[in-house]
PDB file of C-alpha atoms and ligand atoms in Angstrom:
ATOM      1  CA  UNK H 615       0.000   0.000   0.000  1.00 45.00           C
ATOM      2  CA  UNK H 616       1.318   3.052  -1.055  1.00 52.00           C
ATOM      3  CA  UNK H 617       1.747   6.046   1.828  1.00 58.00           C
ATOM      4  CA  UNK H 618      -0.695   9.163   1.000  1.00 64.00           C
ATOM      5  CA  UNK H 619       1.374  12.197   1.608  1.00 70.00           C
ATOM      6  CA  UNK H 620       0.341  16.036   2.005  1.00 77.00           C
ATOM      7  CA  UNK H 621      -1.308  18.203  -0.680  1.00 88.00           C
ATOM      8  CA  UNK H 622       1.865  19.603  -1.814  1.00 87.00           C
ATOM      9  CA  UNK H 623       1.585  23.776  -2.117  1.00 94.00           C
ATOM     10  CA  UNK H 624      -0.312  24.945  -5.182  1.00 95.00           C
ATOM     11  CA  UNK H 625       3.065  27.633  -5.148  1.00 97.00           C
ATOM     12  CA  UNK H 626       5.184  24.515  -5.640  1.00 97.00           C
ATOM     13  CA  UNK H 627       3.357  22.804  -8.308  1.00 98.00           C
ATOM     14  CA  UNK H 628       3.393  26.071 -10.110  1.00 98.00           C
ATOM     15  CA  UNK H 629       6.993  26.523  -9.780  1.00 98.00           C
ATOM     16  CA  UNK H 630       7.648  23.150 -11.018  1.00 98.00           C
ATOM     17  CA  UNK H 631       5.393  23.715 -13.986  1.00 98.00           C
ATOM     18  CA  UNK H 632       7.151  27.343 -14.779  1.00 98.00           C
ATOM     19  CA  UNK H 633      10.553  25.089 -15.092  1.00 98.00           C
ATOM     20  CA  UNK H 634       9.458  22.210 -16.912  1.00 99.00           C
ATOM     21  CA  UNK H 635       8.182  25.039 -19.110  1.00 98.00           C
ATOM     22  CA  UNK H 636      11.874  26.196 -19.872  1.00 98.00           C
ATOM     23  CA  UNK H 637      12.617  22.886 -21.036  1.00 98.00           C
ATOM     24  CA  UNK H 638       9.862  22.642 -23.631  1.00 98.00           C
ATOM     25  CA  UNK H 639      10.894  21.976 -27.369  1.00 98.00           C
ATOM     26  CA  UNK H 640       8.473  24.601 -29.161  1.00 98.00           C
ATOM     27  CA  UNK H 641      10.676  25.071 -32.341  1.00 98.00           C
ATOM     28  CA  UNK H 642       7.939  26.150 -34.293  1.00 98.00           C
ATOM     29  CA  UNK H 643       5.157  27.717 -32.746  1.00 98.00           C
ATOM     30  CA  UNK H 644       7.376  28.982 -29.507  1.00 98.00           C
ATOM     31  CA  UNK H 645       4.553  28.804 -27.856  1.00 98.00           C
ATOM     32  CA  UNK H 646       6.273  27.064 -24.579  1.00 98.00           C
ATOM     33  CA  UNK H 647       4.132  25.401 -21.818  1.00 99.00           C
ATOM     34  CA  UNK H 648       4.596  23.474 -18.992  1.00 99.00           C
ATOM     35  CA  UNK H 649       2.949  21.068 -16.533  1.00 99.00           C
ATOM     36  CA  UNK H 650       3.085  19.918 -13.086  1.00 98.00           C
ATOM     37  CA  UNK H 651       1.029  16.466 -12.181  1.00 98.00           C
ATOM     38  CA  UNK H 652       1.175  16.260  -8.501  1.00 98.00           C
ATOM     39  CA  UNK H 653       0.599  12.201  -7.753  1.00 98.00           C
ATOM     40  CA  UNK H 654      -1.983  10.385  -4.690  1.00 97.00           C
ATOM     41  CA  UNK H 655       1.287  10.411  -3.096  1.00 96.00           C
ATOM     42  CA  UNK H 656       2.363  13.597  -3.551  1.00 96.00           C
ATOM     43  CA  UNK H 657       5.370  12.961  -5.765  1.00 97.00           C
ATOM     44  CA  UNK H 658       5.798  15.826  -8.976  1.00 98.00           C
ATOM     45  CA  UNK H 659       6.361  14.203 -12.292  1.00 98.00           C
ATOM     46  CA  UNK H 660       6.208  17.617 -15.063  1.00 98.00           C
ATOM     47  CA  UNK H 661       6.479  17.713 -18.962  1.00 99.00           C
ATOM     48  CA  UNK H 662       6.812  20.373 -20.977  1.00 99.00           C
ATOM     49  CA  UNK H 663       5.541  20.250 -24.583  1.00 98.00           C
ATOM     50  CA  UNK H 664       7.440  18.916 -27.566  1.00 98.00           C
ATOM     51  CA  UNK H 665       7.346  19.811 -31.225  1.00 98.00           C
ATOM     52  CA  UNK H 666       8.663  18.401 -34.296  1.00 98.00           C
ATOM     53  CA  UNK H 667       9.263  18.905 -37.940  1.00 98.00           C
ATOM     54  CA  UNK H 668       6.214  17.330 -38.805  1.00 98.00           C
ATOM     55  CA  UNK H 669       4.260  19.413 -36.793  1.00 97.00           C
ATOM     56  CA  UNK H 670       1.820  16.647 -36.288  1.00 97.00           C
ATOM     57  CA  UNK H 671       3.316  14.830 -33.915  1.00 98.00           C
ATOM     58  CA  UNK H 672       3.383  17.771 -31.362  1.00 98.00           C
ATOM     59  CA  UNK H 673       2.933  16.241 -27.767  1.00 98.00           C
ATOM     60  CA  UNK H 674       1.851  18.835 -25.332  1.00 98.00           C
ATOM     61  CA  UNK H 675       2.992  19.368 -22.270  1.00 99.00           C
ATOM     62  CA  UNK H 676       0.129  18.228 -20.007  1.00 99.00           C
ATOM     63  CA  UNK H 677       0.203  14.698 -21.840  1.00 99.00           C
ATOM     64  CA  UNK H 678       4.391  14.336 -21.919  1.00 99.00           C
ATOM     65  CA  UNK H 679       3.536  14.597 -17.705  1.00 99.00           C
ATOM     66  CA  UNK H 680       0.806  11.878 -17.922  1.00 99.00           C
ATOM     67  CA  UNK H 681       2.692   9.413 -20.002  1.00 98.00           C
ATOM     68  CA  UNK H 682       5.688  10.432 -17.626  1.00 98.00           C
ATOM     69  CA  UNK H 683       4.281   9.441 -14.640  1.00 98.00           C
ATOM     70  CA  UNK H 684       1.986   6.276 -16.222  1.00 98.00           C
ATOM     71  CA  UNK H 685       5.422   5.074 -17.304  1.00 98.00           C
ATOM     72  CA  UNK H 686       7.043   5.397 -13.926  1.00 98.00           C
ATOM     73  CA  UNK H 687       4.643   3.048 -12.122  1.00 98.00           C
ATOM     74  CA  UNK H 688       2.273   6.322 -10.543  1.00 98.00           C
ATOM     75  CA  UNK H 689      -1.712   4.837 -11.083  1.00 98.00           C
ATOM     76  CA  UNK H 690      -3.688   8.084  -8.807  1.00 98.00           C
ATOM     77  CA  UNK H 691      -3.602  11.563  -9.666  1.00 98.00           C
ATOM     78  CA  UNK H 692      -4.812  15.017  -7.522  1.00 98.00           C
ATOM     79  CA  UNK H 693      -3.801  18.184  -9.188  1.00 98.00           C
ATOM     80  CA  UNK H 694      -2.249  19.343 -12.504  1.00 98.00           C
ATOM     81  CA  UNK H 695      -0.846  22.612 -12.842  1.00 98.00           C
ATOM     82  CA  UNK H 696      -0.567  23.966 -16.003  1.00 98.00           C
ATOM     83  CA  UNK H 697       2.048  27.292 -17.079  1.00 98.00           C
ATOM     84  CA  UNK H 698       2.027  29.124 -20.538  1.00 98.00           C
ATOM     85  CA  UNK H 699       3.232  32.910 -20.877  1.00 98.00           C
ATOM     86  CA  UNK H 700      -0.277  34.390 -21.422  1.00 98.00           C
ATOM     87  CA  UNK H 701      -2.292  36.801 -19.886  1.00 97.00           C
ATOM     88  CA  UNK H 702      -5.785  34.651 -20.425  1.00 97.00           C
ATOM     89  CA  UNK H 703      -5.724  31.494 -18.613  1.00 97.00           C
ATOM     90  CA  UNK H 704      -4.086  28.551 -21.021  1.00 97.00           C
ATOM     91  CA  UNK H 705      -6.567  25.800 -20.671  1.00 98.00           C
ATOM     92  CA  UNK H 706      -5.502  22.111 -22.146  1.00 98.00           C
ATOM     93  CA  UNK H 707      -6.369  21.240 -25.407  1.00 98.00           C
ATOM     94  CA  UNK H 708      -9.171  18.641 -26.037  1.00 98.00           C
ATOM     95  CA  UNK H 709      -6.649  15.941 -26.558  1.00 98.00           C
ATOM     96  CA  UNK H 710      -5.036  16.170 -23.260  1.00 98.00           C
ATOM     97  CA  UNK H 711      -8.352  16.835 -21.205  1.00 98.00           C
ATOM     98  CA  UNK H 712      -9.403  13.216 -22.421  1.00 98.00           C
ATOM     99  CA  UNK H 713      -5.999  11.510 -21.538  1.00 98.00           C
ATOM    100  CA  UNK H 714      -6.154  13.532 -17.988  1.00 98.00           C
ATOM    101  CA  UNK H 715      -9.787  12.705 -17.287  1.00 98.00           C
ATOM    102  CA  UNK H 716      -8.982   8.686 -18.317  1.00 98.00           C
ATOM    103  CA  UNK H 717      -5.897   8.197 -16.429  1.00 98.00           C
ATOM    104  CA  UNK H 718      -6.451  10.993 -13.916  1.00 98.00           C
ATOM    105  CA  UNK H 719     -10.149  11.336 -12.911  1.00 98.00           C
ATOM    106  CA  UNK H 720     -11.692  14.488 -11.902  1.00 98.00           C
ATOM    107  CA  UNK H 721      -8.149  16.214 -11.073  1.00 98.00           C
ATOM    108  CA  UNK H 722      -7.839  20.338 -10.122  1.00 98.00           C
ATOM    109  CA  UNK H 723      -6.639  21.906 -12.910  1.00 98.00           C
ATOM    110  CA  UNK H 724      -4.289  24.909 -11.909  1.00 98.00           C
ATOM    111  CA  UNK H 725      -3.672  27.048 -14.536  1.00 98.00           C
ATOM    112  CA  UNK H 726      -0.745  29.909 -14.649  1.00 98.00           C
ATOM    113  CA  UNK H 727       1.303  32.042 -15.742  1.00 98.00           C
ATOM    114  CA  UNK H 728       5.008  33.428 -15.657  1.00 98.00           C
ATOM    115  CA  UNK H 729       3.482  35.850 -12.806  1.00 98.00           C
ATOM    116  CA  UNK H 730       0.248  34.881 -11.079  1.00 98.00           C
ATOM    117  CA  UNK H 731      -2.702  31.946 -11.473  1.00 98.00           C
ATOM    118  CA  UNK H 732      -5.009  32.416 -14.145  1.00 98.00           C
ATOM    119  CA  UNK H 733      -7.450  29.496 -13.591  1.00 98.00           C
ATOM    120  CA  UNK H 734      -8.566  27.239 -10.871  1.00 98.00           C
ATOM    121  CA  UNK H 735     -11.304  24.093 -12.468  1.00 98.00           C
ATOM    122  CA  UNK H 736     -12.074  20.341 -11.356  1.00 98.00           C
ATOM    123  CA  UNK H 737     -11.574  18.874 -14.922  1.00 98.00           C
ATOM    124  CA  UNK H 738     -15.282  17.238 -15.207  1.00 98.00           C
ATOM    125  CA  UNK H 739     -15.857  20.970 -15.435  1.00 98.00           C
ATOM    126  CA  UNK H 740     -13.844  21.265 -18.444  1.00 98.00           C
ATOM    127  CA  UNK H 741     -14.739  18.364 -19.902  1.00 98.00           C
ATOM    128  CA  UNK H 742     -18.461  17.535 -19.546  1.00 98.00           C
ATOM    129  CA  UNK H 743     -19.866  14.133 -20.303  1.00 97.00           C
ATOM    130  CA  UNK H 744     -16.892  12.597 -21.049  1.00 97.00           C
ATOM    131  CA  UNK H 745     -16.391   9.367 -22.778  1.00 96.00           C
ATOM    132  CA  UNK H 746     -14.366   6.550 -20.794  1.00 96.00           C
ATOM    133  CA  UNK H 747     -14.035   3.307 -20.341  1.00 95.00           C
ATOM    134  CA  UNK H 748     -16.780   2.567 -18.382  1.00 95.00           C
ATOM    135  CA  UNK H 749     -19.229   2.971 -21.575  1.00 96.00           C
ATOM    136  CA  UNK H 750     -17.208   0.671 -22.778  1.00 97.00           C
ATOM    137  CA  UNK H 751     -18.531  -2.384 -20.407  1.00 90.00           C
TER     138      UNK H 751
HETATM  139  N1  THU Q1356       0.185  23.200 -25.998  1.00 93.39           N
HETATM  140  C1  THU Q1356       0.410  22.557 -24.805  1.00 93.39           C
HETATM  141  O1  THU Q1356       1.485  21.961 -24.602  1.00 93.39           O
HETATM  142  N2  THU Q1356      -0.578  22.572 -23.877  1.00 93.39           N
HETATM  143  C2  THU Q1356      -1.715  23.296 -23.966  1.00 93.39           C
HETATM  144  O2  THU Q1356      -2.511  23.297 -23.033  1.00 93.39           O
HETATM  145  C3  THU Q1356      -2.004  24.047 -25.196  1.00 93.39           C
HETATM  146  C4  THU Q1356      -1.065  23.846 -26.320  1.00 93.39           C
HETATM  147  C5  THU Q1356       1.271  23.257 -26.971  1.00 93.39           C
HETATM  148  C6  THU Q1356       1.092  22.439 -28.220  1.00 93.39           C
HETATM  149  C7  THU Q1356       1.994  23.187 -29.181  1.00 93.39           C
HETATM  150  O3  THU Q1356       3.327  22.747 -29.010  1.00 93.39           O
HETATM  151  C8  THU Q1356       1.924  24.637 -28.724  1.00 93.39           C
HETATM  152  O4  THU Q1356       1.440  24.585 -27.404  1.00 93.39           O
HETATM  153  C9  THU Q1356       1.016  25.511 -29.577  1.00 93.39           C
HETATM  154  O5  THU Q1356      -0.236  24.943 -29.707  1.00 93.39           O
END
């Protein structure tokens, strides 16, 4: 059984997303963004988005986090905290609010930027009616 640690800070989360942000590989649109998943146990695991030559393949950065941490054995999400440098709240694109409601349930979304937080939502708020596996049975 795995130990359920302490809500880490919301500041922290943030912080972690604004540096995974620095990292992200945004050749072509520049448009940098980063993400902080915070896990059930309270570990970080961040991702920052990541851009290529066919433009297509473009992985953003709240999805490189969720794959991150699926891949590293974490199965229970709380909080995602999401940075871009924009003065209207940076919301996650369709794409990655189906991957973070499938793998991470109803999670807080945190959204920020360089300076301040934009955006505080549960993620069933962003994405209504969702489709998941449990139609599926
Ligand atoms: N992007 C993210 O990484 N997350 C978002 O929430 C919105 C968009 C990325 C994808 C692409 O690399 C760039 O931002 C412009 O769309």
């Amino acid at each position: 059984m795995t130990t359920q640690r302490q809500s880490r800070r919301p500041v922290d989360l943030i912080a972690a997303a604004r540096r995974a942000r620095r990292r992200a590989r945004a050749d072509f649109s520049t448009f940098k963004v980063g993400a902080a998943l915070e896990t059930a146990e309270g570990a970080i695991v961040t991702g920052c988005n990541i851009e290529n030559a066919t433009y297509g393949l473009t992985v953003c950065a709240e999805r490189v986090a969720m794959f991150k941490a699926i891949s590293e054995g974490h199965r229970a999400f709380r909080r995602i905290a999401i940075v871009a440098d924009t003065q209207d709240p940076t919301p996650p694109c369709g794409a990655c609010r189906q991957i973070l409601w499938e793998f991470g349930g109803d999670l807080e979304v945190i959204l920020a930027n360089l300076r301040r937080v934009t955006g505080r939502h549960r993620l069933s708020e962003l994405l209504p009616q969702p489709f998941d596996a449990r139609l599926l049975k």
